[in-house]
Amino acid sequence: MTLSYSDVAEIVKIVDSSNCDEVSLELEGAKILIRRKGASDPAPAQVSAAPAPAAAPAPAAASPAPESSAPVDSAAAPVSGNQVVAPMVGTYYSRPSPEEAEFVTVGTQVEVGTPLCIIEVMKLFTTIESTRAGTVKAILATDGQMVEYGQPLFVID
């Protein structure tokens, strides 16, 4: 499926008529990020090709999955390194489905583009990928937790 200019324009119209400040959409390799003026980034719309399409996961609908094996207590001493932050508000999932293993754990070596987690917003699942190579030093969210825009999720060094 390819997105035409009219498809993107229609998506922008729908978002404009809603009360959302930001919408991120990923369809078969195309990512669309739409932000209203006054939101954290002044760019009104961005369309870019994704490095690889992500498959939509099937998380548990009725009950949250078990907690991640290595979340860091927010009262603990801060871990130094580069933070990966939530690009949107939503529900954090550490695994593609409740039956599968976590994407990463503390100590996992990651490359650019390595899937780290999923954030769900209104049944739209967005895979959050690493933007740098390194080692996961800390996981700062737990499975099923609501996360805020800009909230630190991982520390990678």
Tab-separated table of C-alpha atoms in Angstrom:
chain	number	residue	atom	x	y	z
A	1	MET	CA	0.000	0.000	0.000
A	2	THR	CA	1.294	3.436	-0.871
A	3	LEU	CA	0.029	6.694	0.538
A	4	SER	CA	-0.924	9.340	-1.964
A	5	TYR	CA	-0.943	13.055	-1.301
A	6	SER	CA	-4.748	12.931	-1.012
A	7	ASP	CA	-4.494	10.124	1.585
A	8	VAL	CA	-2.126	12.230	3.698
A	9	ALA	CA	-4.349	15.298	3.256
A	10	GLU	CA	-7.382	13.291	4.412
A	11	ILE	CA	-5.479	12.061	7.499
A	12	VAL	CA	-4.490	15.649	8.305
A	13	LYS	CA	-8.154	16.753	7.969
A	14	ILE	CA	-9.295	13.993	10.341
A	15	VAL	CA	-6.632	14.897	12.900
A	16	ASP	CA	-7.451	18.592	12.514
A	17	SER	CA	-11.106	17.923	13.331
A	18	SER	CA	-10.165	15.914	16.453
A	19	ASN	CA	-8.902	17.194	19.786
A	20	CYS	CA	-5.527	15.407	19.510
A	21	ASP	CA	-2.316	17.446	19.644
A	22	GLU	CA	-0.159	14.741	18.080
A	23	VAL	CA	-0.766	11.606	16.003
A	24	SER	CA	1.844	9.102	14.894
A	25	LEU	CA	0.844	6.554	12.255
A	26	GLU	CA	2.904	3.789	10.661
A	27	LEU	CA	1.601	1.946	7.606
A	28	GLU	CA	3.690	-0.612	5.747
A	29	GLY	CA	6.961	1.262	5.910
A	30	ALA	CA	5.620	4.820	5.867
A	31	LYS	CA	5.604	6.849	9.070
A	32	ILE	CA	3.417	9.910	9.493
A	33	LEU	CA	3.796	12.230	12.467
A	34	ILE	CA	1.298	15.084	12.728
A	35	ARG	CA	1.569	17.728	15.456
A	36	ARG	CA	-0.610	20.759	15.994
A	37	LYS	CA	1.035	24.164	16.242
A	38	GLY	CA	1.990	24.877	19.819
A	39	ALA	CA	2.846	21.228	20.507
A	40	SER	CA	6.414	20.406	21.506
A	41	ASP	CA	7.796	20.402	17.939
A	42	PRO	CA	6.851	23.191	15.517
A	43	ALA	CA	6.733	20.923	12.433
A	44	PRO	CA	3.035	20.448	11.484
A	45	ALA	CA	3.502	17.206	9.541
A	46	GLN	CA	6.308	14.886	8.606
A	47	VAL	CA	6.214	11.915	6.254
A	48	SER	CA	9.222	9.618	6.020
A	49	ALA	CA	10.032	6.116	4.889
A	50	ALA	CA	10.576	3.667	7.738
A	51	PRO	CA	13.676	1.448	7.721
A	52	ALA	CA	11.536	-1.689	8.038
A	53	PRO	CA	7.807	-2.209	8.501
A	54	ALA	CA	6.808	-3.406	11.958
A	55	ALA	CA	4.248	-6.131	12.481
A	56	ALA	CA	1.300	-5.249	14.692
A	57	PRO	CA	1.531	-7.162	17.979
A	58	ALA	CA	-1.348	-8.826	19.786
A	59	PRO	CA	-1.130	-7.788	23.452
A	60	ALA	CA	-3.552	-9.072	26.080
A	61	ALA	CA	-6.800	-7.116	25.946
A	62	ALA	CA	-8.243	-7.805	29.400
A	63	SER	CA	-5.248	-8.007	31.721
A	64	PRO	CA	-1.791	-6.455	31.669
A	65	ALA	CA	1.158	-8.712	30.959
A	66	PRO	CA	3.605	-9.559	33.758
A	67	GLU	CA	6.045	-6.848	34.750
A	68	SER	CA	9.336	-6.453	32.950
A	69	SER	CA	12.176	-8.339	34.592
A	70	ALA	CA	14.350	-5.262	35.055
A	71	PRO	CA	12.454	-2.009	35.619
A	72	VAL	CA	14.388	0.593	37.556
A	73	ASP	CA	12.818	2.191	40.638
A	74	SER	CA	12.418	5.913	40.022
A	75	ALA	CA	13.792	6.621	43.532
A	76	ALA	CA	17.004	4.712	42.755
A	77	ALA	CA	20.214	6.461	41.778
A	78	PRO	CA	20.061	7.704	38.164
A	79	VAL	CA	21.832	5.617	35.543
A	80	SER	CA	24.135	7.538	33.224
A	81	GLY	CA	23.785	7.147	29.481
A	82	ASN	CA	21.549	8.209	26.631
A	83	GLN	CA	17.834	8.088	27.336
A	84	VAL	CA	15.212	6.803	24.939
A	85	VAL	CA	12.005	8.721	25.647
A	86	ALA	CA	8.372	8.012	24.812
A	87	PRO	CA	7.416	9.794	21.565
A	88	MET	CA	3.739	9.761	22.582
A	89	VAL	CA	1.326	9.119	25.433
A	90	GLY	CA	0.151	5.515	25.622
A	91	THR	CA	0.491	2.081	27.183
A	92	TYR	CA	4.009	0.609	27.318
A	93	TYR	CA	4.543	-3.040	26.348
A	94	SER	CA	7.932	-4.738	26.680
A	95	ARG	CA	7.060	-7.677	24.424
A	96	PRO	CA	5.297	-8.206	21.081
A	97	SER	CA	2.628	-10.406	22.726
A	98	PRO	CA	2.066	-11.820	26.226
A	99	GLU	CA	3.418	-15.225	25.155
A	100	GLU	CA	6.665	-13.899	23.667
A	101	ALA	CA	9.941	-12.806	25.248
A	102	GLU	CA	10.717	-9.156	25.965
A	103	PHE	CA	12.242	-7.147	23.131
A	104	VAL	CA	15.247	-6.232	25.316
A	105	THR	CA	16.480	-6.681	28.886
A	106	VAL	CA	19.196	-4.908	30.858
A	107	GLY	CA	22.519	-5.858	29.270
A	108	THR	CA	21.111	-6.449	25.775
A	109	GLN	CA	23.336	-5.124	22.976
A	110	VAL	CA	21.247	-3.064	20.545
A	111	GLU	CA	21.887	-1.554	17.136
A	112	VAL	CA	20.167	1.366	15.451
A	113	GLY	CA	16.659	0.172	14.570
A	114	THR	CA	16.478	-2.606	17.184
A	115	PRO	CA	12.897	-2.804	18.537
A	116	LEU	CA	12.849	-1.802	22.223
A	117	CYS	CA	9.141	-1.781	23.099
A	118	ILE	CA	5.651	-1.007	21.842
A	119	ILE	CA	3.439	1.914	22.798
A	120	GLU	CA	-0.291	1.493	22.217
A	121	VAL	CA	-2.599	4.442	21.652
A	122	MET	CA	-6.254	3.644	20.906
A	123	LYS	CA	-5.419	0.221	19.400
A	124	LEU	CA	-2.652	1.725	17.253
A	125	PHE	CA	0.604	-0.060	18.117
A	126	THR	CA	3.864	1.790	17.513
A	127	THR	CA	7.182	-0.025	17.759
A	128	ILE	CA	9.808	2.131	19.449
A	129	GLU	CA	13.233	1.451	17.971
A	130	SER	CA	16.713	2.261	19.215
A	131	THR	CA	18.190	5.387	17.653
A	132	ARG	CA	21.739	4.437	18.667
A	133	ALA	CA	23.910	1.369	19.127
A	134	GLY	CA	24.971	0.333	22.617
A	135	THR	CA	24.006	-1.653	25.701
A	136	VAL	CA	20.686	-1.318	27.535
A	137	LYS	CA	21.713	-0.043	30.992
A	138	ALA	CA	18.226	0.466	32.449
A	139	ILE	CA	14.561	-0.109	31.651
A	140	LEU	CA	12.524	2.665	33.248
A	141	ALA	CA	8.948	1.491	32.545
A	142	THR	CA	6.948	-1.625	33.368
A	143	ASP	CA	4.650	-3.681	31.174
A	144	GLY	CA	1.153	-2.223	30.933
A	145	GLN	CA	2.225	1.129	32.403
A	146	MET	CA	0.813	4.377	31.014
A	147	VAL	CA	3.672	6.537	29.762
A	148	GLU	CA	3.715	10.238	28.989
A	149	TYR	CA	5.204	12.084	26.027
A	150	GLY	CA	8.925	12.616	26.722
A	151	GLN	CA	9.029	10.149	29.641
A	152	PRO	CA	12.353	8.251	29.772
A	153	LEU	CA	11.867	4.561	28.905
A	154	PHE	CA	15.413	3.219	28.501
A	155	VAL	CA	19.012	4.182	29.175
A	156	ILE	CA	21.435	3.026	26.465
A	157	ASP	CA	25.175	3.527	26.730
